[in-house]
Amino acid sequence: MVQPLIRLSGVSKVYRTGAEEVHALDRVDLTVHAGEFLAVMGSSGSGKTTLMNVLGCLDPPSEGSYVLDGVDVSGYSKREIARVRGRKVGCVFQSFNLIPRTSALRNVELPLVYAGVGDRAERAREALRQVGLGDRMSHAPSQLSGGQQQRVCIARALVADPAILVADEPTGALDGVTGREILTLLVNLHKAGRTIVLITHEKEEARMTDRVIQLRDGRVID
Ligand SMILES: Nc1ncnc2c1ncn2[C@@H]1O[C@H](COP(=O)(O)OP(=O)(O)O)[C@@H](O)[C@H]1O
Ligand SMILES: [Mg+2]
């Protein structure tokens, strides 16, 4: 048996705000194999972003285990998880989350700084070329269109050559044409061998992936 790249077992996430408890994820089991392109669908509030934060090592689960590329990271400390995050997962956000007044090149270099990797400028330039932004490297986010900013975000997610790419509604803030360009970019990255988890509520986007799972009230229903 080939080891899955991702194995979530019984993963729950509970948010506590005052006296209220929200079970954003409820005993989720999920495996993703190397080279897969998986879509996660579900209505607003179903737990998609929470799942992305767990997969992306941005927020630990409250319960359950997360094995990423052979390593159980669910018991890791904040510092250990930050190291894993830098090298194993690349995250793409709906709202790009770029650092303002900072060039595209510098934005893409930053994960390599955290990961303690050398040769940063050259790797960042290569990642930007890969997403078609070879001629916009010194532009700041405010000087780029939404689609270009999302490309910078994708370059930043790819620059450390992570095992998986997790994208949370990456076309959600873009117009239709630009959104389709971004999706085509993801499809091509998958064809080139990337393992991708795409969170979306567009059926049309989900159709372009290998497999679709549905979340409802924090549970995988299908
Ligand atoms: N930081 C948080 N604190 C409290 N509740 C949260 C937090 N983040 C998300 N939630 C709640 O968890 C549920 C799932 O949210 P989310 O994962 O953002 O859903 P989706 O991305 O599918 O819209 C929602 O009920 C939401 O209100
Ligand atoms: Mg969301």
mmCIF file of C-alpha atoms and ligand atoms in Angstrom:
data_model
loop_
_atom_site.group_PDB
_atom_site.id
_atom_site.type_symbol
_atom_site.label_atom_id
_atom_site.label_comp_id
_atom_site.label_asym_id
_atom_site.label_seq_id
_atom_site.Cartn_x
_atom_site.Cartn_y
_atom_site.Cartn_z
ATOM 1 C CA MET A 1 0.000 0.000 0.000
ATOM 2 C CA VAL A 2 1.175 3.466 -0.874
ATOM 3 C CA GLN A 3 1.127 5.781 2.138
ATOM 4 C CA PRO A 4 -1.322 8.644 1.742
ATOM 5 C CA LEU A 5 0.219 12.103 1.831
ATOM 6 C CA ILE A 6 -2.517 13.281 4.171
ATOM 7 C CA ARG A 7 -4.449 11.242 6.696
ATOM 8 C CA LEU A 8 -6.929 12.934 8.989
ATOM 9 C CA SER A 9 -8.496 10.600 11.545
ATOM 10 C CA GLY A 10 -11.326 11.721 13.773
ATOM 11 C CA VAL A 11 -10.383 15.374 13.447
ATOM 12 C CA SER A 12 -12.617 17.777 15.351
ATOM 13 C CA LYS A 13 -12.287 21.495 15.848
ATOM 14 C CA VAL A 14 -14.240 23.296 18.521
ATOM 15 C CA TYR A 15 -14.269 27.085 18.782
ATOM 16 C CA ARG A 16 -15.215 28.520 22.137
ATOM 17 C CA THR A 17 -16.451 32.081 22.268
ATOM 18 C CA GLY A 18 -17.635 32.897 25.760
ATOM 19 C CA ALA A 19 -20.185 30.294 26.767
ATOM 20 C CA GLU A 20 -20.828 29.177 23.187
ATOM 21 C CA GLU A 21 -19.167 26.218 21.491
ATOM 22 C CA VAL A 22 -19.052 25.784 17.735
ATOM 23 C CA HIS A 23 -18.131 22.364 16.391
ATOM 24 C CA ALA A 24 -16.619 23.583 13.146
ATOM 25 C CA LEU A 25 -15.229 20.124 12.313
ATOM 26 C CA ASP A 26 -16.811 16.974 13.679
ATOM 27 C CA ARG A 27 -14.766 13.748 13.513
ATOM 28 C CA VAL A 28 -13.491 14.200 9.986
ATOM 29 C CA ASP A 29 -11.656 11.302 8.329
ATOM 30 C CA LEU A 30 -9.875 12.113 5.101
ATOM 31 C CA THR A 31 -7.016 10.714 3.069
ATOM 32 C CA VAL A 32 -5.324 12.380 0.130
ATOM 33 C CA HIS A 33 -2.730 10.611 -1.994
ATOM 34 C CA ALA A 34 0.275 12.120 -3.698
ATOM 35 C CA GLY A 35 -0.652 13.599 -7.053
ATOM 36 C CA GLU A 36 -4.366 13.873 -6.277
ATOM 37 C CA PHE A 37 -6.478 16.932 -7.021
ATOM 38 C CA LEU A 38 -9.256 16.982 -4.427
ATOM 39 C CA ALA A 39 -12.155 19.424 -4.208
ATOM 40 C CA VAL A 40 -13.850 20.189 -0.895
ATOM 41 C CA MET A 41 -17.335 21.625 -1.286
ATOM 42 C CA GLY A 42 -19.910 22.837 1.192
ATOM 43 C CA SER A 43 -22.102 25.816 1.942
ATOM 44 C CA SER A 44 -20.977 28.833 3.924
ATOM 45 C CA GLY A 45 -20.256 27.901 7.543
ATOM 46 C CA SER A 46 -19.826 24.177 6.793
ATOM 47 C CA GLY A 47 -16.217 24.172 8.037
ATOM 48 C CA LYS A 48 -14.234 24.535 4.809
ATOM 49 C CA THR A 49 -11.863 27.249 6.026
ATOM 50 C CA THR A 50 -11.420 25.474 9.338
ATOM 51 C CA LEU A 51 -10.402 22.352 7.393
ATOM 52 C CA MET A 52 -7.966 24.417 5.331
ATOM 53 C CA ASN A 53 -6.438 25.844 8.517
ATOM 54 C CA VAL A 54 -5.924 22.336 9.871
ATOM 55 C CA LEU A 55 -4.525 20.939 6.603
ATOM 56 C CA GLY A 56 -2.325 24.007 6.225
ATOM 57 C CA CYS A 57 -0.962 23.641 9.772
ATOM 58 C CA LEU A 58 -2.260 27.126 10.543
ATOM 59 C CA ASP A 59 -4.447 25.965 13.426
ATOM 60 C CA PRO A 60 -4.249 22.619 15.242
ATOM 61 C CA PRO A 61 -7.275 20.336 15.571
ATOM 62 C CA SER A 62 -8.954 20.090 18.996
ATOM 63 C CA GLU A 63 -9.050 16.317 18.632
ATOM 64 C CA GLY A 64 -7.925 13.583 16.297
ATOM 65 C CA SER A 65 -4.730 12.991 14.390
ATOM 66 C CA TYR A 66 -3.205 14.554 11.322
ATOM 67 C CA VAL A 67 -0.472 12.628 9.560
ATOM 68 C CA LEU A 68 1.232 14.709 6.888
ATOM 69 C CA ASP A 69 3.809 13.073 4.651
ATOM 70 C CA GLY A 70 4.405 10.314 7.190
ATOM 71 C CA VAL A 71 4.639 12.590 10.243
ATOM 72 C CA ASP A 72 1.924 12.921 12.890
ATOM 73 C CA VAL A 73 1.825 16.672 13.393
ATOM 74 C CA SER A 74 -1.243 16.779 15.652
ATOM 75 C CA GLY A 75 0.859 16.701 18.808
ATOM 76 C CA TYR A 76 3.426 19.210 17.596
ATOM 77 C CA SER A 77 4.231 22.430 19.431
ATOM 78 C CA LYS A 78 3.646 25.798 17.769
ATOM 79 C CA ARG A 79 7.305 26.102 16.869
ATOM 80 C CA GLU A 80 7.529 22.599 15.387
ATOM 81 C CA ILE A 81 4.341 23.134 13.399
ATOM 82 C CA ALA A 82 5.664 26.411 11.992
ATOM 83 C CA ARG A 83 8.658 24.552 10.555
ATOM 84 C CA VAL A 84 6.426 21.890 8.986
ATOM 85 C CA ARG A 85 4.113 24.551 7.572
ATOM 86 C CA GLY A 86 6.992 26.299 5.839
ATOM 87 C CA ARG A 87 8.244 23.197 4.085
ATOM 88 C CA LYS A 88 5.313 20.831 3.630
ATOM 89 C CA VAL A 89 2.279 22.942 2.810
ATOM 90 C CA GLY A 90 1.571 25.935 0.657
ATOM 91 C CA CYS A 91 -1.628 27.878 1.340
ATOM 92 C CA VAL A 92 -3.575 30.007 -1.116
ATOM 93 C CA PHE A 93 -6.181 32.364 0.318
ATOM 94 C CA GLN A 94 -9.305 33.931 -1.107
ATOM 95 C CA SER A 95 -8.039 37.386 -0.123
ATOM 96 C CA PHE A 96 -4.394 36.698 -1.084
ATOM 97 C CA ASN A 97 -2.950 37.811 2.310
ATOM 98 C CA LEU A 98 0.047 39.522 0.734
ATOM 99 C CA ILE A 99 2.175 41.974 2.671
ATOM 100 C CA PRO A 100 1.366 45.493 1.471
ATOM 101 C CA ARG A 101 4.003 47.936 0.203
ATOM 102 C CA THR A 102 6.332 44.989 -0.342
ATOM 103 C CA SER A 103 7.380 43.754 -3.756
ATOM 104 C CA ALA A 104 6.007 40.563 -5.247
ATOM 105 C CA LEU A 105 9.527 39.151 -5.137
ATOM 106 C CA ARG A 106 9.916 39.877 -1.419
ATOM 107 C CA ASN A 107 6.456 38.474 -0.660
ATOM 108 C CA VAL A 108 7.400 35.223 -2.377
ATOM 109 C CA GLU A 109 10.809 35.072 -0.684
ATOM 110 C CA LEU A 110 9.398 35.310 2.829
ATOM 111 C CA PRO A 111 8.467 31.632 3.360
ATOM 112 C CA LEU A 112 12.058 30.754 2.477
ATOM 113 C CA VAL A 113 13.293 33.162 5.143
ATOM 114 C CA TYR A 114 11.162 31.359 7.753
ATOM 115 C CA ALA A 115 12.240 27.968 6.431
ATOM 116 C CA GLY A 116 15.901 28.998 6.594
ATOM 117 C CA VAL A 117 16.429 28.184 2.932
ATOM 118 C CA GLY A 118 19.175 29.857 0.893
ATOM 119 C CA ASP A 119 19.196 30.970 -2.736
ATOM 120 C CA ARG A 120 15.980 32.818 -2.007
ATOM 121 C CA ALA A 121 15.841 35.502 -4.684
ATOM 122 C CA GLU A 122 16.488 33.014 -7.474
ATOM 123 C CA ARG A 123 13.892 30.572 -6.191
ATOM 124 C CA ALA A 124 11.336 33.345 -5.764
ATOM 125 C CA ARG A 125 11.996 34.603 -9.297
ATOM 126 C CA GLU A 126 11.532 31.080 -10.638
ATOM 127 C CA ALA A 127 8.217 30.676 -8.764
ATOM 128 C CA LEU A 128 6.976 34.016 -10.120
ATOM 129 C CA ARG A 129 7.943 33.017 -13.662
ATOM 130 C CA GLN A 130 6.055 29.756 -13.171
ATOM 131 C CA VAL A 131 2.825 31.659 -12.481
ATOM 132 C CA GLY A 132 3.372 34.022 -15.392
ATOM 133 C CA LEU A 133 4.539 37.061 -13.426
ATOM 134 C CA GLY A 134 8.138 37.246 -14.570
ATOM 135 C CA ASP A 135 7.592 40.867 -15.581
ATOM 136 C CA ARG A 136 5.945 42.080 -12.359
ATOM 137 C CA MET A 137 8.450 41.067 -9.692
ATOM 138 C CA SER A 138 9.147 44.497 -8.274
ATOM 139 C CA HIS A 139 5.501 45.562 -8.150
ATOM 140 C CA ALA A 140 3.776 45.900 -4.778
ATOM 141 C CA PRO A 141 0.346 44.266 -4.286
ATOM 142 C CA SER A 142 -1.463 47.607 -4.724
ATOM 143 C CA GLN A 143 0.129 47.889 -8.182
ATOM 144 C CA LEU A 144 -1.199 44.492 -9.256
ATOM 145 C CA SER A 145 -4.655 43.341 -10.369
ATOM 146 C CA GLY A 146 -6.589 40.831 -8.264
ATOM 147 C CA GLY A 147 -5.643 37.991 -10.587
ATOM 148 C CA GLN A 148 -1.982 38.991 -10.438
ATOM 149 C CA GLN A 149 -2.100 39.205 -6.650
ATOM 150 C CA GLN A 150 -3.536 35.696 -6.551
ATOM 151 C CA ARG A 151 -0.664 34.536 -8.781
ATOM 152 C CA VAL A 152 1.801 36.037 -6.312
ATOM 153 C CA CYS A 153 -0.003 34.175 -3.537
ATOM 154 C CA ILE A 154 0.294 30.923 -5.530
ATOM 155 C CA ALA A 155 3.987 31.584 -6.202
ATOM 156 C CA ARG A 156 4.512 32.152 -2.478
ATOM 157 C CA ALA A 157 2.712 28.878 -1.741
ATOM 158 C CA LEU A 158 4.902 26.980 -4.219
ATOM 159 C CA VAL A 159 8.299 28.502 -3.589
ATOM 160 C CA ALA A 160 9.388 26.051 -0.889
ATOM 161 C CA ASP A 161 8.273 23.127 -3.087
ATOM 162 C CA PRO A 162 5.682 21.844 -0.582
ATOM 163 C CA ALA A 163 4.178 18.356 -0.599
ATOM 164 C CA ILE A 164 0.674 19.822 -0.870
ATOM 165 C CA LEU A 165 -1.021 22.984 -2.004
ATOM 166 C CA VAL A 166 -4.231 23.962 -0.198
ATOM 167 C CA ALA A 167 -6.363 26.667 -1.796
ATOM 168 C CA ASP A 168 -9.360 28.173 0.031
ATOM 169 C CA GLU A 169 -11.820 29.599 -2.537
ATOM 170 C CA PRO A 170 -8.933 31.062 -4.542
ATOM 171 C CA THR A 171 -11.259 32.514 -7.178
ATOM 172 C CA GLY A 172 -13.828 33.850 -4.697
ATOM 173 C CA ALA A 173 -12.608 37.457 -4.898
ATOM 174 C CA LEU A 174 -12.047 37.465 -8.664
ATOM 175 C CA ASP A 175 -14.256 38.083 -11.682
ATOM 176 C CA GLY A 176 -15.297 35.087 -13.796
ATOM 177 C CA VAL A 177 -12.660 35.328 -16.497
ATOM 178 C CA THR A 178 -9.804 35.933 -14.066
ATOM 179 C CA GLY A 179 -11.093 33.176 -11.822
ATOM 180 C CA ARG A 180 -11.004 30.710 -14.695
ATOM 181 C CA GLU A 181 -7.407 31.714 -15.453
ATOM 182 C CA ILE A 182 -6.444 31.004 -11.864
ATOM 183 C CA LEU A 183 -8.219 27.659 -11.979
ATOM 184 C CA THR A 184 -6.418 26.777 -15.211
ATOM 185 C CA LEU A 185 -3.149 27.568 -13.458
ATOM 186 C CA LEU A 186 -4.065 25.129 -10.663
ATOM 187 C CA VAL A 187 -5.096 22.473 -13.186
ATOM 188 C CA ASN A 188 -1.722 22.830 -14.916
ATOM 189 C CA LEU A 189 0.147 22.618 -11.615
ATOM 190 C CA HIS A 190 -1.745 19.392 -10.925
ATOM 191 C CA LYS A 191 -0.833 18.037 -14.364
ATOM 192 C CA ALA A 192 2.785 18.833 -13.527
ATOM 193 C CA GLY A 193 2.462 16.580 -10.462
ATOM 194 C CA ARG A 194 1.288 18.832 -7.607
ATOM 195 C CA THR A 195 -1.034 17.467 -4.949
ATOM 196 C CA ILE A 196 -3.806 20.026 -4.512
ATOM 197 C CA VAL A 197 -6.765 20.443 -2.166
ATOM 198 C CA LEU A 198 -9.155 23.005 -3.636
ATOM 199 C CA ILE A 199 -11.878 24.428 -1.433
ATOM 200 C CA THR A 200 -14.683 25.842 -3.499
ATOM 201 C CA HIS A 201 -18.386 26.283 -3.720
ATOM 202 C CA GLU A 202 -18.403 26.388 -7.507
ATOM 203 C CA LYS A 203 -19.567 23.086 -9.050
ATOM 204 C CA GLU A 204 -17.847 24.052 -12.284
ATOM 205 C CA GLU A 205 -14.504 24.251 -10.475
ATOM 206 C CA ALA A 206 -15.022 21.010 -8.585
ATOM 207 C CA ARG A 207 -15.637 19.234 -11.882
ATOM 208 C CA MET A 208 -12.066 19.939 -12.923
ATOM 209 C CA THR A 209 -10.647 17.906 -10.040
ATOM 210 C CA ASP A 210 -10.199 14.133 -9.554
ATOM 211 C CA ARG A 211 -12.481 13.730 -6.548
ATOM 212 C CA VAL A 212 -15.005 15.805 -4.625
ATOM 213 C CA ILE A 213 -15.966 15.600 -0.969
ATOM 214 C CA GLN A 214 -18.847 17.487 0.656
ATOM 215 C CA LEU A 215 -18.803 19.087 4.072
ATOM 216 C CA ARG A 216 -21.963 19.805 6.025
ATOM 217 C CA ASP A 217 -21.970 21.099 9.593
ATOM 218 C CA GLY A 218 -18.356 20.077 9.960
ATOM 219 C CA ARG A 219 -18.870 16.522 8.706
ATOM 220 C CA VAL A 220 -17.825 14.816 5.513
ATOM 221 C CA ILE A 221 -21.128 13.647 4.078
ATOM 222 C CA ASP A 222 -19.937 12.105 0.844
HETATM 223 N N1 LIG B 1 -12.238 31.799 14.970
HETATM 224 C C1 LIG B 1 -13.502 31.364 15.133
HETATM 225 N N2 LIG B 1 -14.135 31.503 16.321
HETATM 226 C C2 LIG B 1 -15.395 31.061 16.501
HETATM 227 N N3 LIG B 1 -16.130 30.449 15.557
HETATM 228 C C3 LIG B 1 -15.554 30.260 14.352
HETATM 229 C C4 LIG B 1 -14.218 30.720 14.075
HETATM 230 N N4 LIG B 1 -13.921 30.395 12.784
HETATM 231 C C5 LIG B 1 -15.015 29.780 12.294
HETATM 232 N N5 LIG B 1 -15.994 29.697 13.217
HETATM 233 C C6 LIG B 1 -17.322 29.053 13.042
HETATM 234 O O1 LIG B 1 -17.081 27.719 12.601
HETATM 235 C C7 LIG B 1 -18.005 27.332 11.581
HETATM 236 C C8 LIG B 1 -17.251 26.966 10.311
HETATM 237 O O2 LIG B 1 -16.624 28.114 9.786
HETATM 238 P P1 LIG B 1 -15.702 28.086 8.487
HETATM 239 O O3 LIG B 1 -14.738 26.987 8.617
HETATM 240 O O4 LIG B 1 -15.161 29.448 8.294
HETATM 241 O O5 LIG B 1 -16.773 27.738 7.339
HETATM 242 P P2 LIG B 1 -16.727 27.956 5.761
HETATM 243 O O6 LIG B 1 -15.316 28.278 5.370
HETATM 244 O O7 LIG B 1 -17.224 26.665 5.183
HETATM 245 O O8 LIG B 1 -17.664 29.077 5.461
HETATM 246 C C9 LIG B 1 -18.938 28.525 11.422
HETATM 247 O O9 LIG B 1 -20.078 28.294 12.214
HETATM 248 C C10 LIG B 1 -18.138 29.686 11.953
HETATM 249 O O10 LIG B 1 -18.976 30.690 12.438
HETATM 250 MG MG MG B 2 -14.499 29.805 4.266
#
